[in-house]
PDB file of C-alpha atoms and ligand atoms in Angstrom:
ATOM      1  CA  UNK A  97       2.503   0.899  -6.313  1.00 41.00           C
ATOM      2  CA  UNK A  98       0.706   3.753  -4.750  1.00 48.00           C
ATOM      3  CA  UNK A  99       0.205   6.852  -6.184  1.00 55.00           C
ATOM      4  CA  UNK A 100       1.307  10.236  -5.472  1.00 60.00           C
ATOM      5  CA  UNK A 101      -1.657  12.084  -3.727  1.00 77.00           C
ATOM      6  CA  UNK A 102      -2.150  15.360  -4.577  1.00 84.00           C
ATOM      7  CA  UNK A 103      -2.908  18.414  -2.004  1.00 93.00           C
ATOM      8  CA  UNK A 104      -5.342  20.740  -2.620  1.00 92.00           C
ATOM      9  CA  UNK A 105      -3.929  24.482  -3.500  1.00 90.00           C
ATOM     10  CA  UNK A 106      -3.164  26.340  -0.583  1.00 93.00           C
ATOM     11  CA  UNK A 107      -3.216  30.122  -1.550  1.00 94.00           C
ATOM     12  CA  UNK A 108       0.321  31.216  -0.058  1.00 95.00           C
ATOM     13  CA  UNK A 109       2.125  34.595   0.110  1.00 95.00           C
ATOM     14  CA  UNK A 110       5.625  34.222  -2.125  1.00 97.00           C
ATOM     15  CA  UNK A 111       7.413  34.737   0.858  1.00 97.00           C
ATOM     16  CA  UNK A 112       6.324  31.633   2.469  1.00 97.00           C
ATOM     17  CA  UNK A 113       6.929  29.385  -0.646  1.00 97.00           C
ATOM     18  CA  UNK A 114      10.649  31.516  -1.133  1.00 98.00           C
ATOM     19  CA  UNK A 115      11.329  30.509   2.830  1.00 98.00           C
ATOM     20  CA  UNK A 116      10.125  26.593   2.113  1.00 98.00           C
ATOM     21  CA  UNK A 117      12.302  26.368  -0.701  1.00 98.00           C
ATOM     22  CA  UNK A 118      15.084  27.713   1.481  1.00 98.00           C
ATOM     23  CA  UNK A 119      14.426  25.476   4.128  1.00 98.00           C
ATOM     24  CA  UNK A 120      14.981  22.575   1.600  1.00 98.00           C
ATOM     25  CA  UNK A 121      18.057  23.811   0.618  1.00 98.00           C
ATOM     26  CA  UNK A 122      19.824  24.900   3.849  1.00 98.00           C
ATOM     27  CA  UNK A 123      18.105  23.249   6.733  1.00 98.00           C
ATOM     28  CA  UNK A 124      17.447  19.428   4.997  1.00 98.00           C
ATOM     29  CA  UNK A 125      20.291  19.520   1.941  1.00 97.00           C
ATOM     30  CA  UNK A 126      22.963  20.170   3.487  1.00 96.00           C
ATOM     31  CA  UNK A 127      22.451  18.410   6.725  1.00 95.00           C
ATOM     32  CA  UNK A 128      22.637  15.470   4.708  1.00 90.00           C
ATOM     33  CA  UNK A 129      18.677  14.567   4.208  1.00 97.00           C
ATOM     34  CA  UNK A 130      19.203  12.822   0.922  1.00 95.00           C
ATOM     35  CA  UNK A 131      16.011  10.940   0.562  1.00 97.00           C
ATOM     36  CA  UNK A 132      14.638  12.658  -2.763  1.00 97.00           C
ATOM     37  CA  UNK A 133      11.087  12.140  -1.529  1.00 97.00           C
ATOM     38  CA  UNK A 134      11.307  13.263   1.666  1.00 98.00           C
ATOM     39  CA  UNK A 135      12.782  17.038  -0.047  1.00 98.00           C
ATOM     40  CA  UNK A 136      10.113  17.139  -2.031  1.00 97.00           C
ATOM     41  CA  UNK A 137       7.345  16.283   0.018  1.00 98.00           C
ATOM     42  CA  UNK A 138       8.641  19.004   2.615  1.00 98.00           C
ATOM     43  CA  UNK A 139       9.135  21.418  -0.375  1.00 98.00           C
ATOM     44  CA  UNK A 140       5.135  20.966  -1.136  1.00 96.00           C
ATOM     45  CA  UNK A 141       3.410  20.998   2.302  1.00 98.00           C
ATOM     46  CA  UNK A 142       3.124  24.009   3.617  1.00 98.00           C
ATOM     47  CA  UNK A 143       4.096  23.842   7.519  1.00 98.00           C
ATOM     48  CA  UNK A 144       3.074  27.141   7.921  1.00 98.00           C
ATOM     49  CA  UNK A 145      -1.041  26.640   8.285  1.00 97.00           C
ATOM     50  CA  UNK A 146       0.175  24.063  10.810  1.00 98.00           C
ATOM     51  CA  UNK A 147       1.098  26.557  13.289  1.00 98.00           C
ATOM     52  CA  UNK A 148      -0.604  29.413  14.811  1.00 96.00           C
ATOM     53  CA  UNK A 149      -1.649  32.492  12.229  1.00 94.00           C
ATOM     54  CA  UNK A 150       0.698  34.785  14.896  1.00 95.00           C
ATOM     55  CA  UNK A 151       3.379  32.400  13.816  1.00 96.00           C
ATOM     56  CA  UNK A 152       3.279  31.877  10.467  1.00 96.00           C
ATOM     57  CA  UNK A 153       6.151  34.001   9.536  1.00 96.00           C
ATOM     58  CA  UNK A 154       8.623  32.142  11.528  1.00 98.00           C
ATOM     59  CA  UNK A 155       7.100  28.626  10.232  1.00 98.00           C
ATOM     60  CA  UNK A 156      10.223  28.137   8.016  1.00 98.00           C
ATOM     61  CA  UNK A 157      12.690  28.708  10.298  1.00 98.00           C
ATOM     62  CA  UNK A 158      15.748  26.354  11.653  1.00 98.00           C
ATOM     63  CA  UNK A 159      13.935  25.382  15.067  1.00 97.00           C
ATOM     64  CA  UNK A 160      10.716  24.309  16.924  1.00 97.00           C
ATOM     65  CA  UNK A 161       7.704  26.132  17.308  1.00 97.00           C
ATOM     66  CA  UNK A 162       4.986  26.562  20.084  1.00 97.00           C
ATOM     67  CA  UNK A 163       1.342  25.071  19.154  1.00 97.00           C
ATOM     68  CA  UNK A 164      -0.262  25.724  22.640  1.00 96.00           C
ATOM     69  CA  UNK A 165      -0.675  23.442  25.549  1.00 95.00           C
ATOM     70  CA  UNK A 166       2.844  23.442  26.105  1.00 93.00           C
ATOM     71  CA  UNK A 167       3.666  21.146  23.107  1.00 96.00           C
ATOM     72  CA  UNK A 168       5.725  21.637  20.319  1.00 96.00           C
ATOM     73  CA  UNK A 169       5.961  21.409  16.228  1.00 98.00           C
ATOM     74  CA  UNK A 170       9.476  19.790  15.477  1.00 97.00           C
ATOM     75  CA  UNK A 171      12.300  21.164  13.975  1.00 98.00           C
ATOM     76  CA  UNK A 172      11.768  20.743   9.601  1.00 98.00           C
ATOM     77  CA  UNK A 173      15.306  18.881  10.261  1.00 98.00           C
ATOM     78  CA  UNK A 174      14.396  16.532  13.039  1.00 98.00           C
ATOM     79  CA  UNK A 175      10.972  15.792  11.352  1.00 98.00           C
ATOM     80  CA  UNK A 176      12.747  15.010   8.043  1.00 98.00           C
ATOM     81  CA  UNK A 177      15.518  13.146   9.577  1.00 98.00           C
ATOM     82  CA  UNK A 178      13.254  10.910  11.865  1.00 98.00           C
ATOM     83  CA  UNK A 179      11.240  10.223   8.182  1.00 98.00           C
ATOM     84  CA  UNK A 180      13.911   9.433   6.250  1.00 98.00           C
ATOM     85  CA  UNK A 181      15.448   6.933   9.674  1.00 98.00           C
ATOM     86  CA  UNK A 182      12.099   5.081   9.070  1.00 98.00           C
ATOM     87  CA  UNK A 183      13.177   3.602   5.597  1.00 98.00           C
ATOM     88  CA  UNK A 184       9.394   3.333   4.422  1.00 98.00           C
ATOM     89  CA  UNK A 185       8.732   1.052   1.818  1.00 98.00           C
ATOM     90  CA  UNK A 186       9.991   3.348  -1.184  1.00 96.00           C
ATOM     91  CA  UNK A 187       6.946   2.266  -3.364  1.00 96.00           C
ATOM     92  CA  UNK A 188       4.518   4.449  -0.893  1.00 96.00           C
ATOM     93  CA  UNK A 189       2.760   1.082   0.288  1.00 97.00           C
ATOM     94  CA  UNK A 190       3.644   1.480   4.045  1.00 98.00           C
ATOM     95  CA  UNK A 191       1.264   1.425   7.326  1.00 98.00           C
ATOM     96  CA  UNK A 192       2.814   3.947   9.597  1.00 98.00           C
ATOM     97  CA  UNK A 193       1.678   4.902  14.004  1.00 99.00           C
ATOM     98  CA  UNK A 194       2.806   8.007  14.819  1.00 99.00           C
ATOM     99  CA  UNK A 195       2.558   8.799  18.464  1.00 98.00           C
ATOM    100  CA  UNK A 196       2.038  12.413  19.050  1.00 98.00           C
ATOM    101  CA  UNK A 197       0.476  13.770  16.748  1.00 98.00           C
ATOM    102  CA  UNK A 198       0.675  17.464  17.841  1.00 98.00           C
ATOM    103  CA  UNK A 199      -0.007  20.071  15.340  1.00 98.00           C
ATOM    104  CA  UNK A 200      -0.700  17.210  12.083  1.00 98.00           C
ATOM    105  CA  UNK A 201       2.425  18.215  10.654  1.00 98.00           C
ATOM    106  CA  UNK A 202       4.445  15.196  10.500  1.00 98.00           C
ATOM    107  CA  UNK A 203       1.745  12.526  10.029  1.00 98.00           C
ATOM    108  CA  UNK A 204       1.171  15.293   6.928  1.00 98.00           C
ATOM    109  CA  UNK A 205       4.980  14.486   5.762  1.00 98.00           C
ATOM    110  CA  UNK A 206       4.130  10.768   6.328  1.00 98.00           C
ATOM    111  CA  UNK A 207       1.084  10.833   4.254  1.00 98.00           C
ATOM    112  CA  UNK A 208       3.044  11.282   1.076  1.00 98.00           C
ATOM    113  CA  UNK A 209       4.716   8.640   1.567  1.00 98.00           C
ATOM    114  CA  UNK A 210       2.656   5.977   3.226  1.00 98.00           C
ATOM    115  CA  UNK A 211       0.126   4.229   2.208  1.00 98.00           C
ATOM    116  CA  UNK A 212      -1.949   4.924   5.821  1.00 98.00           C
ATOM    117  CA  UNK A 213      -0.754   6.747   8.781  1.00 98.00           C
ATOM    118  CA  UNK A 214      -2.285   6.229  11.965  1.00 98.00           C
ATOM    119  CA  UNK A 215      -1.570   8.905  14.692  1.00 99.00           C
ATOM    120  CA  UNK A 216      -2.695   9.325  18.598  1.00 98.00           C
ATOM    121  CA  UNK A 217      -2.740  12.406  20.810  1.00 98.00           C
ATOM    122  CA  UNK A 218      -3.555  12.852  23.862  1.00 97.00           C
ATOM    123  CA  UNK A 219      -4.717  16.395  23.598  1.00 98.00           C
ATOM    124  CA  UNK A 220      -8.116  16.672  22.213  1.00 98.00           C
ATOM    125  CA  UNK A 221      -7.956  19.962  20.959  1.00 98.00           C
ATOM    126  CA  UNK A 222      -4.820  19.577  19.317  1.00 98.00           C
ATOM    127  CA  UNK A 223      -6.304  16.663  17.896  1.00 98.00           C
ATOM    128  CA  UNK A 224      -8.771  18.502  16.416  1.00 98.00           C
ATOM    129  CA  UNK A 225      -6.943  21.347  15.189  1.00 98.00           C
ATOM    130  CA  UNK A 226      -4.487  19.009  13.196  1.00 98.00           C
ATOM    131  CA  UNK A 227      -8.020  17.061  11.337  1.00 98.00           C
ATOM    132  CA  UNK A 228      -8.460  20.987  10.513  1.00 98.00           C
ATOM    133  CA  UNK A 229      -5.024  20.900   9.259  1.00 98.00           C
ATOM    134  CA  UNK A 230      -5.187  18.269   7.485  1.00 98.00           C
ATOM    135  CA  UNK A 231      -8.547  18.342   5.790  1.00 98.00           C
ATOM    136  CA  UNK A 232      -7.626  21.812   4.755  1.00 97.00           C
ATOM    137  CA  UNK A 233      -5.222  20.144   2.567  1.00 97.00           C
ATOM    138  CA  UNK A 234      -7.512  17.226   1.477  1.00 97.00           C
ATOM    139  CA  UNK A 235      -5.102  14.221   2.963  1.00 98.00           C
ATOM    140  CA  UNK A 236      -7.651  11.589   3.527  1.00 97.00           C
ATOM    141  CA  UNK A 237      -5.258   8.688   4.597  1.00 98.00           C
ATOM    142  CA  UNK A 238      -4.453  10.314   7.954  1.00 98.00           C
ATOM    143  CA  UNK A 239      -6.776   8.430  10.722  1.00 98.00           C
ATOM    144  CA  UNK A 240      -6.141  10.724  14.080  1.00 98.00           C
ATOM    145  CA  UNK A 241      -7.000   9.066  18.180  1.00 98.00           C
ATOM    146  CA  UNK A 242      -7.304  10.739  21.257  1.00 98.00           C
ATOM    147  CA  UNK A 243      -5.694   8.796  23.803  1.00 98.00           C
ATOM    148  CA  UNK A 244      -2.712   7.568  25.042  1.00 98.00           C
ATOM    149  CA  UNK A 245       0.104   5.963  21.977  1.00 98.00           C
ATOM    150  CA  UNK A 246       1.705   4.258  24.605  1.00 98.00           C
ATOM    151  CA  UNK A 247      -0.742   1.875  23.822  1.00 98.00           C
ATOM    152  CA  UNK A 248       0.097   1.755  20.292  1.00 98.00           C
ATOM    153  CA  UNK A 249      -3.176   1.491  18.098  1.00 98.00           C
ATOM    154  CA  UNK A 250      -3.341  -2.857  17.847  1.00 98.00           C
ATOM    155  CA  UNK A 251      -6.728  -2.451  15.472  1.00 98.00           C
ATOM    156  CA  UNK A 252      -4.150  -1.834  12.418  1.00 98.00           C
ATOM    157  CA  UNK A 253      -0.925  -3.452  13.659  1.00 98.00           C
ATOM    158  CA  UNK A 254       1.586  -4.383  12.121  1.00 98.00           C
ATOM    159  CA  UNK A 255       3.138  -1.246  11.228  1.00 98.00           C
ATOM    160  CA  UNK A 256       5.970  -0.884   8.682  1.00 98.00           C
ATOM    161  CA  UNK A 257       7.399   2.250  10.585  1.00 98.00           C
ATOM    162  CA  UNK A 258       6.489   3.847  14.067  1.00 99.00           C
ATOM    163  CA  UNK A 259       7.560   6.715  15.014  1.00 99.00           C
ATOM    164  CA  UNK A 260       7.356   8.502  18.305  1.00 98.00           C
ATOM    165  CA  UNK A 261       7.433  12.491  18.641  1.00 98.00           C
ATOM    166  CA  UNK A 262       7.728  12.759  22.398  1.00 97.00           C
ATOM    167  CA  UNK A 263      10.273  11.250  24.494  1.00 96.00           C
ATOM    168  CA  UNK A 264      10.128   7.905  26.716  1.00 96.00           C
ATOM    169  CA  UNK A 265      11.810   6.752  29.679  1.00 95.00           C
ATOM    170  CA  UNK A 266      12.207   3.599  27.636  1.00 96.00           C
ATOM    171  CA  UNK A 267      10.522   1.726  24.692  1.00 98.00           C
ATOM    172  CA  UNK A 268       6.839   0.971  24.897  1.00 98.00           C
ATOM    173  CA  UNK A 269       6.528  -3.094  24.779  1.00 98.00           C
ATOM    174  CA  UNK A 270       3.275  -2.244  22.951  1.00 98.00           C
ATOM    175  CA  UNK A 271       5.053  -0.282  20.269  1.00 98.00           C
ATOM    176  CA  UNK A 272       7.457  -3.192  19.687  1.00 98.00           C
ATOM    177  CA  UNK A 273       4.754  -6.244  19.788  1.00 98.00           C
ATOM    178  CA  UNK A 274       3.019  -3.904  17.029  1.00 98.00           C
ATOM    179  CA  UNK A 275       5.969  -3.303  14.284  1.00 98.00           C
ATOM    180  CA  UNK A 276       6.263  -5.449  11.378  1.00 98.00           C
ATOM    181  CA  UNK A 277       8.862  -7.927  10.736  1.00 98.00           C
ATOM    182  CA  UNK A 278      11.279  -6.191   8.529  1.00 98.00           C
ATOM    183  CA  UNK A 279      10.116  -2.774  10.183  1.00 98.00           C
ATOM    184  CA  UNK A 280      11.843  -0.072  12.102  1.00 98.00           C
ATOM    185  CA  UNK A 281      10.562   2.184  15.426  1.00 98.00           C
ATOM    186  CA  UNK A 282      12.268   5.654  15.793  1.00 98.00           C
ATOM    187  CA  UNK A 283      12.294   6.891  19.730  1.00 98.00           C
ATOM    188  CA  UNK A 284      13.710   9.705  21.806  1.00 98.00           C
ATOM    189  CA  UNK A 285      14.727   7.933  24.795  1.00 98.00           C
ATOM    190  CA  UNK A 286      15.301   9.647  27.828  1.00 94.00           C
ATOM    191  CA  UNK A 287      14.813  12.423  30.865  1.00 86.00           C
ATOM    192  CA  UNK A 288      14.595  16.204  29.686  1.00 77.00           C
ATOM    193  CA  UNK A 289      17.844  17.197  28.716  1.00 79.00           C
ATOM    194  CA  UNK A 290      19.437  14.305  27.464  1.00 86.00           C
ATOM    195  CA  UNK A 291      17.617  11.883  25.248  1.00 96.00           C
ATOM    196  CA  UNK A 292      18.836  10.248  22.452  1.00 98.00           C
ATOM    197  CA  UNK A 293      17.168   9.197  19.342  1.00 98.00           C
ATOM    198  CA  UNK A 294      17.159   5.499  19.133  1.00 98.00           C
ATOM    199  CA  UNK A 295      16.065   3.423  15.951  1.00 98.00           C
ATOM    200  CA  UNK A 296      14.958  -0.334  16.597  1.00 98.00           C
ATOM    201  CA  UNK A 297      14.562  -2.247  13.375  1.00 98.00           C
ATOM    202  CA  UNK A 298      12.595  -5.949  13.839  1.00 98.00           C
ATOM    203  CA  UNK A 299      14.215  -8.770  12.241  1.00 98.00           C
ATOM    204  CA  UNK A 300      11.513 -11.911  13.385  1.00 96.00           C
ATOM    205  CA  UNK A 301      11.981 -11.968  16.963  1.00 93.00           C
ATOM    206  CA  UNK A 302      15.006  -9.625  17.197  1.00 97.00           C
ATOM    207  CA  UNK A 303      15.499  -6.177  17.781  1.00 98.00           C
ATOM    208  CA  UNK A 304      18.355  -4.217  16.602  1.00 98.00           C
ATOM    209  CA  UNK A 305      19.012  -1.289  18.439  1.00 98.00           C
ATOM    210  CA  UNK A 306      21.190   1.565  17.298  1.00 98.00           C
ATOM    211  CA  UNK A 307      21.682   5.417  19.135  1.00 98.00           C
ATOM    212  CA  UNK A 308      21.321   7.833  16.095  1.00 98.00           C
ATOM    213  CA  UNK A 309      21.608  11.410  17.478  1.00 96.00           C
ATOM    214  CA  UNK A 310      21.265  13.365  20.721  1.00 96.00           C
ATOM    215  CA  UNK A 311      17.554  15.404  20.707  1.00 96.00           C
ATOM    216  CA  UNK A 312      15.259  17.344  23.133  1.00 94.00           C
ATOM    217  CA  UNK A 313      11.441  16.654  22.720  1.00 95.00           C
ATOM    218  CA  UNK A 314       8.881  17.304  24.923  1.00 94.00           C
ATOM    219  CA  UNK A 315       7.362  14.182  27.691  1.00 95.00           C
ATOM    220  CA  UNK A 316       5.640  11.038  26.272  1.00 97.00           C
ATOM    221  CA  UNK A 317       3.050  11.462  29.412  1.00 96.00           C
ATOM    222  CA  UNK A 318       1.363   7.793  30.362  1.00 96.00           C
ATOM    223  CA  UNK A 319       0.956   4.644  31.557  1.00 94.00           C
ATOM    224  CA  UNK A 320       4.243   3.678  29.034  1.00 95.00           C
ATOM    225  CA  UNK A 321       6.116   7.472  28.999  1.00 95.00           C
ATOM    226  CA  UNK A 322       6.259   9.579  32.049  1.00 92.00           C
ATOM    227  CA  UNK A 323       4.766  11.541  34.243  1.00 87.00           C
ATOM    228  CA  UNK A 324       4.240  15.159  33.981  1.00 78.00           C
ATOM    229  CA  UNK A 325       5.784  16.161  36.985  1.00 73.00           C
ATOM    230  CA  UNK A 326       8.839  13.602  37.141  1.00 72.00           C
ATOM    231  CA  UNK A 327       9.708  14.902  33.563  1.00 68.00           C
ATOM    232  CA  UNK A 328      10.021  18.564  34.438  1.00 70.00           C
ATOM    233  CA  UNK A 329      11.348  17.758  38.338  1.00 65.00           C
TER     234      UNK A 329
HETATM  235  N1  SAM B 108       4.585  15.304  15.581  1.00 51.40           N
HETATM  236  C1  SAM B 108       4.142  16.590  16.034  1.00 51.40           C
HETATM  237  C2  SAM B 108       4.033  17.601  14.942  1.00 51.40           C
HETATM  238  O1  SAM B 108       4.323  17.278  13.791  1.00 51.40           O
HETATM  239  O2  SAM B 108       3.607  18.726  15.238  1.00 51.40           O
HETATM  240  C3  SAM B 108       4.969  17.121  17.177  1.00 51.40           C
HETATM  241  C4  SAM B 108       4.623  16.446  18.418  1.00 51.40           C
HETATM  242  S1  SAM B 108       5.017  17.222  19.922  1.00 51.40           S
HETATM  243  C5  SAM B 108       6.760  17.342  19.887  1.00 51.40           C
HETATM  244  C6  SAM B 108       4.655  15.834  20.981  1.00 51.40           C
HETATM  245  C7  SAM B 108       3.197  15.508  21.094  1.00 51.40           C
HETATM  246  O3  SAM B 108       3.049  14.280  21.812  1.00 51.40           O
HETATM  247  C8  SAM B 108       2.385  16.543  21.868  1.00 51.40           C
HETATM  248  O4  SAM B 108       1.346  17.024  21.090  1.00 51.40           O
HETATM  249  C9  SAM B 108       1.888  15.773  23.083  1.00 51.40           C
HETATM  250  O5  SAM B 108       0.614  16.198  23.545  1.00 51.40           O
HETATM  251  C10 SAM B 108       1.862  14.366  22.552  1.00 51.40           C
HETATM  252  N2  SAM B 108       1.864  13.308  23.569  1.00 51.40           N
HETATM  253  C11 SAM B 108       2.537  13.242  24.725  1.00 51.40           C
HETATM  254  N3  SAM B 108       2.281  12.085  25.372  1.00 51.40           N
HETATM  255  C12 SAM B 108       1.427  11.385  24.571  1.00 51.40           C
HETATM  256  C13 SAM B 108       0.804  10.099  24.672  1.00 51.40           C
HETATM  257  N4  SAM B 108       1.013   9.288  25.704  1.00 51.40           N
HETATM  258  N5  SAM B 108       0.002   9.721  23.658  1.00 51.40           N
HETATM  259  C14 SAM B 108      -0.215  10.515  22.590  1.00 51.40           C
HETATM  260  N6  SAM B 108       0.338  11.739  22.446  1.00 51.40           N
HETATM  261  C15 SAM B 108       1.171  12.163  23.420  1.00 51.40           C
END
């Protein structure tokens, strides 16, 4: 079984840790995020050095955030809800992709409770700034790529979960040769306004497919996602 990793101490104003704790409680409680891990995990990182210092205040709060480059940090509930519609391996042993990385902050979540997470962006410097991120907090089983997920990464496939923060006119085929047997893909699927979060869970050479909730991310842009300019037509 793996072992919990410890974080190095952050020093934090007590407003920010009050706000976190209320975040738990309002935002992921009593929306029905149940996974005890996943509440505690997102009671202990501290999203706020993930965004801009400008932002920090507003870190906590019930929505996404700007990181630059016209990209996004999710939601707390979206990231904790996509998490828990993974259904890791609950003994922490799980190899996870995550395509899009953004600003580090959900392959941070998924470091607690993975064994290895694997994550690609296509924006170097947001790239960079989540390795800043993350070694600021000491999580060493976070490998980051610039380039484009729609690719998958194939050097460490299979993956037990994958998980896709930016939306998709339709599934990668790479993302689904790469998933485990037994494993499960979370997607948004869709144009701008209406995409809908879409869970595929591998059993052999099946997929089972199931719509789990109506979202708005920002374009998977690529050779398997869109392009920029038919996204935002
Ligand atoms: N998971 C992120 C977090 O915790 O901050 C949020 C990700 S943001 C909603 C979506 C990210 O996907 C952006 O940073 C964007 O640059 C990235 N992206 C879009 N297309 C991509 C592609 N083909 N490959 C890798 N990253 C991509």
């Amino acid at each position: 079984m793996a072992e919990k990793k410890n974080l190095l101490p952050i020093e934090e104003p007590p407003e920010l840790a009050q706000a976190r704790a209320e975040m738990v409680e309002k935002q992921l409680k009593r929306r029905y995020i149940n996974d005890p891990r996943i509440l505690e995990v997102m009671g202990r990182i501290p999203r706020h050095i993930f965004v801009d210092e400008r932002m920090q205040d507003a870190a906590y709060r019930d929505g996404p955030l700007p990181i630059g480059h016209e990209q996004t940090i999710s939601q707390p509930y979206i990231v904790a809800y996509m998490t828990q519609a993974l259904q890791l391996p609950r003994d922490n042993s799980g190899v996870v992709l995550e395509v899009g990385t953004g600003s580090g902050y959900q392959a941070a979540v998924l470091s607690q409770l993975a064994e290895r997470v694997y994550t690609i962006e296509r924006i170097p410097a947001l790239a960079k700034r989540a390795r800043q991120c993350l070694d600021l907090l000491g999580i060493d089983n976070v490998e980051i790529k610039v380039g484009d997920g729609g690719y998958g990464w194939p050097e460490h496939a299979p993956y037990d979960g994958i998980i896709v923060t930016a939306a998709a006119p339709e599934i990668p085929a790479p993302l689904k040769a790469q998933l485990k047997d037994g494993g499960r893909l979370v997607i948004p699927i869709g144009p701008r306004w209406q995409q809908e979060l879409v869970r595929l869970h591998r059993r052999g050479d099946r997929f089972i497919e199931e719509e789990l909730a109506p979202v708005a991310f920002v374009p998977l842009i690529g050779e398997h996602g869109w392009d920029e300019y038919q996204f935002y037509e």
